[in-house]
Coordinates of C-alpha atoms in Angstrom, one line a residue:
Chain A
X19 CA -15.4 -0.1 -28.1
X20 CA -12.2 2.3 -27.1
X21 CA -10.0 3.4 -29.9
X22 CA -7.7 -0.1 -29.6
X23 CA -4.5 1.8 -30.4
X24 CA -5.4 3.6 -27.5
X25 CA -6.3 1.0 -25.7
X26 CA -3.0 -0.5 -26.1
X27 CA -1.4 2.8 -26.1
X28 CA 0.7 2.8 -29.2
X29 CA -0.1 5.6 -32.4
X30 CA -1.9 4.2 -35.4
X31 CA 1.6 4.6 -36.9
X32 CA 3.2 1.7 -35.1
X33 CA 4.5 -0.9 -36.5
X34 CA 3.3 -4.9 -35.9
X35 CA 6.5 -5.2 -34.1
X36 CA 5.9 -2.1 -31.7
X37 CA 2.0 -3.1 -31.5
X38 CA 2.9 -7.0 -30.4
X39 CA 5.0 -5.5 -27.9
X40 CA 2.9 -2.9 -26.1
X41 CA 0.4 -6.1 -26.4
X42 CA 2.9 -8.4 -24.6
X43 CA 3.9 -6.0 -22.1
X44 CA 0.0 -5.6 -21.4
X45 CA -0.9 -9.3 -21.1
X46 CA 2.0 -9.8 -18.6
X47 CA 0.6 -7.0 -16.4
X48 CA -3.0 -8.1 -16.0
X49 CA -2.4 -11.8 -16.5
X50 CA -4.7 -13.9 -14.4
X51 CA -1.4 -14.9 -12.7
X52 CA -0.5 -11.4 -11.8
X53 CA -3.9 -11.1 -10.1
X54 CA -4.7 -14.7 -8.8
X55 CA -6.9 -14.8 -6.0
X56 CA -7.1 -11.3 -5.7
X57 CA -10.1 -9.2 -4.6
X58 CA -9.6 -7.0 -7.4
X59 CA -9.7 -9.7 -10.1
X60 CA -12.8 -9.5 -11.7
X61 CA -11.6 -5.9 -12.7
X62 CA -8.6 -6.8 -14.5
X63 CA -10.4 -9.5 -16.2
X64 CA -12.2 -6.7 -17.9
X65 CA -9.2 -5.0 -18.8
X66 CA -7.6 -8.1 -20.3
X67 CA -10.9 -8.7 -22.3
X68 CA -10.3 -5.2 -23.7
X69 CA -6.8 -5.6 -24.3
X70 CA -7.3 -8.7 -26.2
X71 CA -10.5 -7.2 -28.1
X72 CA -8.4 -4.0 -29.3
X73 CA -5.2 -6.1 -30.4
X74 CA -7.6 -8.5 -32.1
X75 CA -9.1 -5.5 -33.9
X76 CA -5.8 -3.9 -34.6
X77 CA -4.8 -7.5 -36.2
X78 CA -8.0 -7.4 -38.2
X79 CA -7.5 -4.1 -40.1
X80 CA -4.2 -4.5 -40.7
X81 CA -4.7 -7.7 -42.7
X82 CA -7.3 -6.0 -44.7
X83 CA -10.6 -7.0 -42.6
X84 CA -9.7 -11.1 -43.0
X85 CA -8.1 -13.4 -40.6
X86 CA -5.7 -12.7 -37.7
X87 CA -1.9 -11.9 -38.9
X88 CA 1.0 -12.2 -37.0
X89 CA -0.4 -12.7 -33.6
X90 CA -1.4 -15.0 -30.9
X91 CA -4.7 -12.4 -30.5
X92 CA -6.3 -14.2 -27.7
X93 CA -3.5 -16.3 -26.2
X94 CA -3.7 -15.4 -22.6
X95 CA -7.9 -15.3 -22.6
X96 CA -8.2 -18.9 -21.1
X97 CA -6.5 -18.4 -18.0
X98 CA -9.2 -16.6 -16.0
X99 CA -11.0 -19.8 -14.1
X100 CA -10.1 -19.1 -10.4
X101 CA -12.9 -22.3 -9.8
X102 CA -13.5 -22.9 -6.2
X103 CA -15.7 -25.4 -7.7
X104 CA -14.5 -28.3 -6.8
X105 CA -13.3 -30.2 -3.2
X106 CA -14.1 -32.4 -0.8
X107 CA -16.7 -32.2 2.3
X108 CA -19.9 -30.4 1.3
X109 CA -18.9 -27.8 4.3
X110 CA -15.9 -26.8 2.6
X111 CA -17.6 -26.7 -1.0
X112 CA -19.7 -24.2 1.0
X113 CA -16.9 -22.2 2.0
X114 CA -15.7 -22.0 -1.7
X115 CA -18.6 -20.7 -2.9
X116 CA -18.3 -18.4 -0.4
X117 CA -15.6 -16.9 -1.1
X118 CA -16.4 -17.5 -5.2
X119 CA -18.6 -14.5 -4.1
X120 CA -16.4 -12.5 -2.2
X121 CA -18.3 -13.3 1.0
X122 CA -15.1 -13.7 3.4
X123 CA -17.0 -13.9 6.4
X124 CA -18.8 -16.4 5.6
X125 CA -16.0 -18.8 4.8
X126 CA -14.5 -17.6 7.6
X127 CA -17.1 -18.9 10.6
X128 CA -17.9 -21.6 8.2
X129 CA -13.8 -22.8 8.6
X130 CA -13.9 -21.8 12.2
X131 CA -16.5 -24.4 12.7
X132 CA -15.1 -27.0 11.0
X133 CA -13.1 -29.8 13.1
X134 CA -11.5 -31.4 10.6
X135 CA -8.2 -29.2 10.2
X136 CA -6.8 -31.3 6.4
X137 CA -5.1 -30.2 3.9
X138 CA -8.1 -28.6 2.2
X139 CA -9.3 -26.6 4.8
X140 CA -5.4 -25.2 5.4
X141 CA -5.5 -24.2 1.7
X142 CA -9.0 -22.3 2.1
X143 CA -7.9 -20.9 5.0
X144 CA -5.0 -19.6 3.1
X145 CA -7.6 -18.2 0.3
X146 CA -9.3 -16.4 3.1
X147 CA -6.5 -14.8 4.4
X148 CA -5.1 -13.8 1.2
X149 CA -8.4 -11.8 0.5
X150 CA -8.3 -10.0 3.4
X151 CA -4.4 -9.1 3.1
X152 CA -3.2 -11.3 5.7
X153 CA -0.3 -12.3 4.2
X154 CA 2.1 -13.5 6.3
X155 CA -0.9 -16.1 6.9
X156 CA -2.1 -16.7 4.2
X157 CA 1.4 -17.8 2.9
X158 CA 1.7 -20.0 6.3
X159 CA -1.8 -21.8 5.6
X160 CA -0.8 -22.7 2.3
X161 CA 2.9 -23.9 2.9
X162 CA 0.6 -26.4 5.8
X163 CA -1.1 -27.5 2.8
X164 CA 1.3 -28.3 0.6
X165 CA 2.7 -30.1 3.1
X166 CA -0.2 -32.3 4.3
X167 CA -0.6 -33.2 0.2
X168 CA 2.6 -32.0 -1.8
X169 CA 0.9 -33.4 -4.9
X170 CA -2.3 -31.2 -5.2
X171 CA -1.9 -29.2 -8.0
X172 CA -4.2 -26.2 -6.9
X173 CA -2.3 -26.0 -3.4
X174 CA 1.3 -25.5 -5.3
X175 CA -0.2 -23.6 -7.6
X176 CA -1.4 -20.4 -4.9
X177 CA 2.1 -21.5 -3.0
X178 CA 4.2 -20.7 -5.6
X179 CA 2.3 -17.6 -7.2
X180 CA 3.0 -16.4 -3.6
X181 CA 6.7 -16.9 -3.6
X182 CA 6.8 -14.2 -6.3
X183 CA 6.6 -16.7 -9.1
X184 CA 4.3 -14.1 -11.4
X185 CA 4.9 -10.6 -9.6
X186 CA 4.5 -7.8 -12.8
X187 CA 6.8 -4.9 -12.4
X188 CA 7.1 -2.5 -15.2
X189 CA 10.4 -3.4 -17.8
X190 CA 10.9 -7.3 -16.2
X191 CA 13.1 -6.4 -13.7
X192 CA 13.1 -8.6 -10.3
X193 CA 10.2 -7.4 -7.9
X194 CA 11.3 -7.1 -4.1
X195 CA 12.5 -5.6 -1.4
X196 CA 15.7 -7.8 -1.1
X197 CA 16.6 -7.3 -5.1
X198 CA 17.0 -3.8 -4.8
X199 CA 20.3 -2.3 -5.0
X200 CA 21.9 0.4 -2.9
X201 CA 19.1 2.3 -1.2
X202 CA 20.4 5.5 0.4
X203 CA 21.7 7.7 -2.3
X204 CA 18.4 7.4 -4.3
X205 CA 15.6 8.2 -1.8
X206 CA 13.7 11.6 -2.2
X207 CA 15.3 13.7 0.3
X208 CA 14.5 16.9 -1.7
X209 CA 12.4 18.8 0.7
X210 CA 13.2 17.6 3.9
X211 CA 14.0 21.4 5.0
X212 CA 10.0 21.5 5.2
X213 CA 10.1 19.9 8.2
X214 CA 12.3 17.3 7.5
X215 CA 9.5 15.0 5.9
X216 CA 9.2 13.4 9.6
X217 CA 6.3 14.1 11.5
X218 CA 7.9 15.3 14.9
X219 CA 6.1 13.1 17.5
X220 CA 6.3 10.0 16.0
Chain B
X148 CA 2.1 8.1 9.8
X149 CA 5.6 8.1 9.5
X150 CA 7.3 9.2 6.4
X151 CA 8.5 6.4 4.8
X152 CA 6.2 6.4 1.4
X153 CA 8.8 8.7 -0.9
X154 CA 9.2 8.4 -4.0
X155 CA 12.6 7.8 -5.6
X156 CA 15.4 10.4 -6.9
X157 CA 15.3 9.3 -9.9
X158 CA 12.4 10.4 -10.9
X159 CA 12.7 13.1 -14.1
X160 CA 12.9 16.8 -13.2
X161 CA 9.7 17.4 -14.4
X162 CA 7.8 14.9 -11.8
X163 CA 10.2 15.8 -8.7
X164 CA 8.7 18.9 -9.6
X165 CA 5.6 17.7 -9.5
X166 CA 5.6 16.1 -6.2
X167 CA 7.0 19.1 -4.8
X168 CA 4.2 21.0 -5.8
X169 CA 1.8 19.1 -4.0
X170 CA 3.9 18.4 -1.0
X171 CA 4.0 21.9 -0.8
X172 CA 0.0 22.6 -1.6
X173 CA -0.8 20.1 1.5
X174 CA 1.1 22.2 3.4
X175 CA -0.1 25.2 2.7
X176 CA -3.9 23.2 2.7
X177 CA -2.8 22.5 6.2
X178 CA -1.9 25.9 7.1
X179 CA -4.9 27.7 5.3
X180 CA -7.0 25.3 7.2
X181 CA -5.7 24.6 10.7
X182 CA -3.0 27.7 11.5
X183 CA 0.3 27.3 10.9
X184 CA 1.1 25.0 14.1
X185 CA -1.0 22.3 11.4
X186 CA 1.8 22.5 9.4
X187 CA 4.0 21.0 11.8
X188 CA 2.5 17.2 11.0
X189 CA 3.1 17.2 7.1
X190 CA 4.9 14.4 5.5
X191 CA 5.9 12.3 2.8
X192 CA 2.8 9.8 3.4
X193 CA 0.2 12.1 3.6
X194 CA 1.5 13.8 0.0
X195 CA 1.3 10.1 -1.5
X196 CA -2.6 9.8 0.1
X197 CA -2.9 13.7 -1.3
X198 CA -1.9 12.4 -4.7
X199 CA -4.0 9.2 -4.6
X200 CA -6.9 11.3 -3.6
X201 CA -6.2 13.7 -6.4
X202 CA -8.1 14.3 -9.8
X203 CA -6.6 13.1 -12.8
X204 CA -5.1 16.6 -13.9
X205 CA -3.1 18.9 -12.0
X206 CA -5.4 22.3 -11.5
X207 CA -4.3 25.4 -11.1
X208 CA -0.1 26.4 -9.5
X209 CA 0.7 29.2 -7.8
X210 CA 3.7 30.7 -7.0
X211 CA 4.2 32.0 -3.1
X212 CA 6.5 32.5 -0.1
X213 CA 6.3 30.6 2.9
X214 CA 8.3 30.4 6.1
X215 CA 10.6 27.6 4.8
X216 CA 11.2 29.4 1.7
X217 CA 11.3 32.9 2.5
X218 CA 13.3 34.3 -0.1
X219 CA 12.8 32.3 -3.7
X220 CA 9.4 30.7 -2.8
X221 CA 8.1 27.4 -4.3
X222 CA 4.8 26.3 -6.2
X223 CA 2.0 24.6 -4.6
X224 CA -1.3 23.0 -6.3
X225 CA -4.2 25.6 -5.3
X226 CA -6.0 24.1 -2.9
X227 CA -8.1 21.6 -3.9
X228 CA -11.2 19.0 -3.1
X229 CA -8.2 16.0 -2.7
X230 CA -5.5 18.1 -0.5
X231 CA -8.2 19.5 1.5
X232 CA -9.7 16.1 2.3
X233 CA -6.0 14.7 2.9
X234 CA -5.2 18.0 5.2
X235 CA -8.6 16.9 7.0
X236 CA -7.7 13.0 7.3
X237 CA -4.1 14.1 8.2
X238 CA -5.0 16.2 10.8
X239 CA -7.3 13.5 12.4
X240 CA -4.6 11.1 12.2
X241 CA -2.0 12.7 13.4
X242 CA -3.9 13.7 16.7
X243 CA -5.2 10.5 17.4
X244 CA -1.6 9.1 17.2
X245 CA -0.5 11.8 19.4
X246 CA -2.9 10.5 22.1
X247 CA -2.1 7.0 21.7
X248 CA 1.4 8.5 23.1
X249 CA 0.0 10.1 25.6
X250 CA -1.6 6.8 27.0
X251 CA 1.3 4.7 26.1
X252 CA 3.7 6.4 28.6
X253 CA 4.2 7.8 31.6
X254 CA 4.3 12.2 32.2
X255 CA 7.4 12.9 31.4
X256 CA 8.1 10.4 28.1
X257 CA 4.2 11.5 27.2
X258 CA 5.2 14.9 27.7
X259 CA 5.8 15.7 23.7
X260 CA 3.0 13.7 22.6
X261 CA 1.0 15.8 25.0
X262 CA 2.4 18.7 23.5
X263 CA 1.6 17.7 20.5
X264 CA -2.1 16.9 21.0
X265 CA -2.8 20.1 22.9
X266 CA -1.0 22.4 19.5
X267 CA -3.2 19.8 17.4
X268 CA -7.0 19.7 19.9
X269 CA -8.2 23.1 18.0
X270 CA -7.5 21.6 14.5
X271 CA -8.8 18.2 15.3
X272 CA -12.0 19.5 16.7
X273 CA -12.7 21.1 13.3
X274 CA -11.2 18.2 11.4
X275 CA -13.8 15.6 13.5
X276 CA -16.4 18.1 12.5
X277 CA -15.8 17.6 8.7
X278 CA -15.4 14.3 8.4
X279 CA -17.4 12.2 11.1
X280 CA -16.7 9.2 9.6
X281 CA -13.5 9.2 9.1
X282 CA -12.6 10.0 12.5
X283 CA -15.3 7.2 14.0
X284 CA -13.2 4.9 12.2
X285 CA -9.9 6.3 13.2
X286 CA -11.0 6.4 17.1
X287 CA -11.9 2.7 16.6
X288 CA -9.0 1.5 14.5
X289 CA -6.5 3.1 16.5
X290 CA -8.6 2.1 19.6
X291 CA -8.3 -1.9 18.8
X292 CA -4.4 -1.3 17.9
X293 CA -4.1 -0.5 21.6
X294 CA -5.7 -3.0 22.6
X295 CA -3.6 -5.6 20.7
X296 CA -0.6 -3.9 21.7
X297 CA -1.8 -4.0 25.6
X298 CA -2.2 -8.2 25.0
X299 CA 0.9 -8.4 23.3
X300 CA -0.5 -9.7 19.7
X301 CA 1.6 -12.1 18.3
X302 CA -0.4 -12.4 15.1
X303 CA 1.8 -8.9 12.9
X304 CA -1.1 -9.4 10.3
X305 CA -3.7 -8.7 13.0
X306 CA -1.8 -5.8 14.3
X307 CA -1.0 -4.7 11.1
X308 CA -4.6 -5.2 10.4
X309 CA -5.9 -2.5 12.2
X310 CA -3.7 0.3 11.2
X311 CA -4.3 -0.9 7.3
X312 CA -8.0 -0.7 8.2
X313 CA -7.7 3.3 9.4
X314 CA -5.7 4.1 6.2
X315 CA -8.3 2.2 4.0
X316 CA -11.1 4.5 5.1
X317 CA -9.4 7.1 3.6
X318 CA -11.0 6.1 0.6
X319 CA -14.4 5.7 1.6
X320 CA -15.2 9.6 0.7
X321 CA -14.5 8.4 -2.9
X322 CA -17.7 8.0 -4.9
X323 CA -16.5 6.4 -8.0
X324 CA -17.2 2.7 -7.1
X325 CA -14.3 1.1 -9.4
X326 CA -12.1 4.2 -7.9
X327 CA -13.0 3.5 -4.4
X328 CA -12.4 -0.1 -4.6
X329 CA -9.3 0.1 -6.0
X330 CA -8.6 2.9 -3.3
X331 CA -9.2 1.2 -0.4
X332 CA -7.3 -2.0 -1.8
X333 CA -3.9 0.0 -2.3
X334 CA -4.7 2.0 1.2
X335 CA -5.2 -1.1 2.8
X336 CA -1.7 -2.4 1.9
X337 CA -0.4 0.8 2.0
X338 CA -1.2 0.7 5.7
X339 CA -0.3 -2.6 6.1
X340 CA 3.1 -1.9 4.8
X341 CA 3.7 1.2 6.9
X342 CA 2.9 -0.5 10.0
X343 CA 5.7 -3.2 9.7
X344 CA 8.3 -0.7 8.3
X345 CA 7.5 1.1 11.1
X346 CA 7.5 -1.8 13.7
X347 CA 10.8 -3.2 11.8
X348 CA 12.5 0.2 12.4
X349 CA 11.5 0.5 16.0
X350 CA 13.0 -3.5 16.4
X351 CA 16.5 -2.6 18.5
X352 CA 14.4 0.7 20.3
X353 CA 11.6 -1.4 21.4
X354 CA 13.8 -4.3 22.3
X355 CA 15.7 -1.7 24.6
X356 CA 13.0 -0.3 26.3
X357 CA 10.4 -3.5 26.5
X358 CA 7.7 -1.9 24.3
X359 CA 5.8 -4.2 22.2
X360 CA 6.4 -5.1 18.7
X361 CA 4.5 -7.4 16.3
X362 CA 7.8 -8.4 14.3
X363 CA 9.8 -9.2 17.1
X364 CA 7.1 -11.5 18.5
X365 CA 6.0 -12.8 15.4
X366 CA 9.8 -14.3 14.6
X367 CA 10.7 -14.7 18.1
X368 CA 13.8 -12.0 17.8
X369 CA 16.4 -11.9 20.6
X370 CA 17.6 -8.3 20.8
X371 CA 15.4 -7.1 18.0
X372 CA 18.4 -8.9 15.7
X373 CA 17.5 -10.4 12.4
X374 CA 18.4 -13.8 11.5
X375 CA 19.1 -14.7 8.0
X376 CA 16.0 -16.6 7.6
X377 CA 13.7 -13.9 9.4
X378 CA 14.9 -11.1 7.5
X379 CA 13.8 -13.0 3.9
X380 CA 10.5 -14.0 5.4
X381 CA 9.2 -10.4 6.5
X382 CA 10.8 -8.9 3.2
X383 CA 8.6 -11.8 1.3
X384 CA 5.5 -10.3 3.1
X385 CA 6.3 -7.0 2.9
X386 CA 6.5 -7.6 -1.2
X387 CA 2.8 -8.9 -1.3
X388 CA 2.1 -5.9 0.3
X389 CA 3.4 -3.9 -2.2
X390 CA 2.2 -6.2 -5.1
X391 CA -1.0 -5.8 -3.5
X392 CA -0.8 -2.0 -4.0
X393 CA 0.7 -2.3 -7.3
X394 CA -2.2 -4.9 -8.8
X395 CA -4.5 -2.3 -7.4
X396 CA -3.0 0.9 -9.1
X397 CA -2.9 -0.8 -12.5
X398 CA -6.5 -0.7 -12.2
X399 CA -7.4 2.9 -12.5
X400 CA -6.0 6.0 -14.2
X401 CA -4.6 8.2 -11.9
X402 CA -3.8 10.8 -14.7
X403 CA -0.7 13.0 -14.3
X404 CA 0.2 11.5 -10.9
X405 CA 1.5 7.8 -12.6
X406 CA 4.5 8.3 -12.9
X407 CA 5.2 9.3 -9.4
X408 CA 2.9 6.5 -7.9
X409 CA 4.5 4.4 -10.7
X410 CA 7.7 4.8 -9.5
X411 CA 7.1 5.0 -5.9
X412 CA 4.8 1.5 -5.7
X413 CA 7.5 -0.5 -8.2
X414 CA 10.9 1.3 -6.9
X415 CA 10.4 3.6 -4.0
X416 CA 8.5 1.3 -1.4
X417 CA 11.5 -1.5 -2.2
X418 CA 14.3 0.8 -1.4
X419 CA 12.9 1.8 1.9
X420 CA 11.9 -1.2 3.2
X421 CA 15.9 -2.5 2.2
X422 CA 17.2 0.6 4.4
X423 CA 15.0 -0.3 6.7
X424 CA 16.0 -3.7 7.0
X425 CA 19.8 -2.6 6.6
X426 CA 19.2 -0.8 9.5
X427 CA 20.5 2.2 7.5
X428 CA 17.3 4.0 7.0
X429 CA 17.1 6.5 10.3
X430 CA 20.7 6.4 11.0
X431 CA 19.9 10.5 11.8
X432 CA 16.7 10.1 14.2
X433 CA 18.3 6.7 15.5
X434 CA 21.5 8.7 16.7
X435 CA 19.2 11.4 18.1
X436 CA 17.0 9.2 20.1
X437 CA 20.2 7.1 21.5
X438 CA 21.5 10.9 22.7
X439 CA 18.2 11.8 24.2
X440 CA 18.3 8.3 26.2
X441 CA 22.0 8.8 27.4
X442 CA 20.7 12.1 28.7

């Protein structure tokens, strides 16, 4: 295992305040919501597994090798279950493993195939898209299946991450292109005398 | 591409610094490689792809003249493995672009995007030569993109979809797996992003002259004017885009470079796409294009 004060990049010298913090501000970046349904996730899971392991270890030492002390060491470990397991019609359970596996285009032609247009299939449809980076889709195919069932939990659930319910952005402040303040006095302009950082054609 | 991935102001000293160095070291990549006409293409995006390409550490500055700076000079990265591989993809790009423009208009509007391709044909030959792959994927990307522009694709995530899918093979020279992956993720969006910047800039131009644009069709824009509503919606999408990016840069250590992608992902990409949408980020080129029309 990594040095965990590196890990959670704080010196040995920190104090439980300062380590808790780092720890916090960790969690929140690679928190299963901050990466839900994303074709990267099985990497942050590692990292949060490390996280957790080093502030777990840190915890340890510092009450003298017994229990944990001041910390919720492994609150955020639970959250990582992005289960396609479950559904309806055996072709869509099909297409959720197929995608449980990252194999897009096989849920793909298997959804393509499939008359039955529900709520479900909207919502998988939606999972597809996401994966590939079709977002303006994806976003569509789950508002159709939130409105075909408004009460299924796992529909609302990728809706509202989408709607920039768990976006991480460094310090807590608002992620998005509409939040940010007055634009054109703070853009690098610094070496537009090289060629005026446009390309000439374009 | 088109110049719209810069990182913030902001930034300490000692980073603006930074970046400078290695805008300057693609440019002088470029130039080493391809003659100084090369250098002509350079821009803010293909520093970012430089940076993301780069090793974790620096490598070796050195201090020269150029014809921008004639008298005090700059410093520029030495060349290295990463700005030689962006010079390469850069140059590829920016040719195949330049004959996109060449198809898409008539001789005398095609007449500087002819220009352009004849300055770039010597370069780009080499260029192909280094990295086949690259620029098989680039003919065919850029290839489809015409093609959905010709049927007038109504779908933005399909035409955004093949530009994001040129950028993303950027990264398939990348050996590292985790790297690679994480690469082509952040390319992907990065593309994605560009391309509807881009098409969002162009709105009131291309409503003007009847050229075809995947965010005008895709909210059904009269006069390449934003509603309320509109405006939100492609701003949401645009922010996936860049969470996308930013998930994906959280997931490797690009070394001395962070703080410059940090600040560019979480700050830089947000304030462009606002002037964009303001309408307030070409104000220069906009007035210079609306001259060359009246003309």
């Amino acid at each position: 295992m990594n040095d965990p004060y590196q890990v959670l990049g704080v010196p040995e010298s920190a104090t439980d305040e300062e380590v808790k913090r780092a720890y916090r501000e960790l969690a929140r970046k690679y928190h299963p919501d901050n990466y839900h349904d994303n074709p990267l996730a099985d990497l942050a899971q590692e990292k949060m597994k490390e996280i957790n392991a080093a502030y777990e270890e840190i915890n340890k030492r510092r009450s003298g090798g017994g229990g944990r002390a001041g910390g919720p060491g492994s609150s955020y470990a639970g959250g990582w279950q992005q289960s396609y397991g479950s559904g309806g019609s055996s072709v869509l359970q099909q297409v959720r493993a197929a995608i449980q596996v990252g194999d897009l285009a096989r849920a793909e032609a298997l959804l393509n195939n499939t008359q039955d247009h529900g709520a479900e299939w909207n919502f998988l449809k939606g999972a597809v898209c996401y994966r590939r980076g079709w977002m303006d889709e994806a976003l569509r195919y789950y508002q159709t299946a939130c409105q075909m069932e408004p009460n299924n939990p796992e529909y609302r659930r990728a809706l509202n991450l989408m709607q920039g319910g768990a976006a991480y952005r460094p310090g807590g402040e608002p992620f998005g292109t509409l939040c940010t303040g007055n634009p054109c006095l703070t853009l690098c302009c610094a070496y537009t005398l090289c060629n005026g950082g446009y390309c000439c054609f374009i | 591409m088109f110049g719209y991935v810069r990182p913030p102001l902001d930034l300490p000293e000692e980073e603006r610094k930074r970046f400078g160095r290695a805008y300057c070291g693609l440019c002088h990549a470029l130039g080493e490689r391809y003659g100084t006409a090369a250098r002509f293409i350079l821009n803010y995006d293909f520093t970012f792809l430089a940076i993301l390409l780069s090793e974790r550490e620096e490598g070796p500055v050195h201090h020269g003249r150029c014809a921008a700076h004639p008298v005090h000079g700059r410093d520029r990265l030495e060349s290295t493995e990463a700005l030689a591989l962006a010079a390469d993809e850069s140059v590829i790009l920016a040719y195949w672009q330049a004959r996109d423009g060449v198809e898409d208009h008539d001789w005398l509007h095609g007449l500087k995007y002819r220009g352009a391709s004849a300055v770039l044909e010597r370069a780009y030959r080499k260029a192909a030569a280094l990295r086949p792959d690259f620029d098989e994927g680039a003919r065919l990307q850029l290839k489809l993109l015409a093609e959905l522009e010709r049927e007038g694709c109504s779908s933005m995530d399909r035409a955004a979809d093949a530009f994001a899918g040129l950028l993303q093979r950027a990264a398939q020279a990348v050996d590292e797996p985790v790297r690679r992956r994480v690469l082509e993720q952040l390319l992907y969006h990065l593309g994605r992003w560009v391309y509807l910047v881009d098409a969002a800039d162009d709105l009131k131009k291309d409503a003007a002259s009847g050229n075809y644009n995947p965010v005008a069709l895709r909210y059904g824009l009269a006069e390449g004017v934003w509603t309320e509503e509109s405006c939100r919606s492609f701003a949401a999408t645009l922010d996936h885009s860049i969470h996308m990016m930013a998930t994906a840069f959280e997931l490797w250590d690009f070394g001395v470079w962070t703080p410059i992608l940090q600040t560019t992902l979480y700050a830089g990409l947000f304030r462009v796409g606002k002037a964009v949408l303001d309408g307030t980020f070409r104000s220069r080129e906009n007035k210079r294009e609306t001259q060359e029309r009246s003309t």
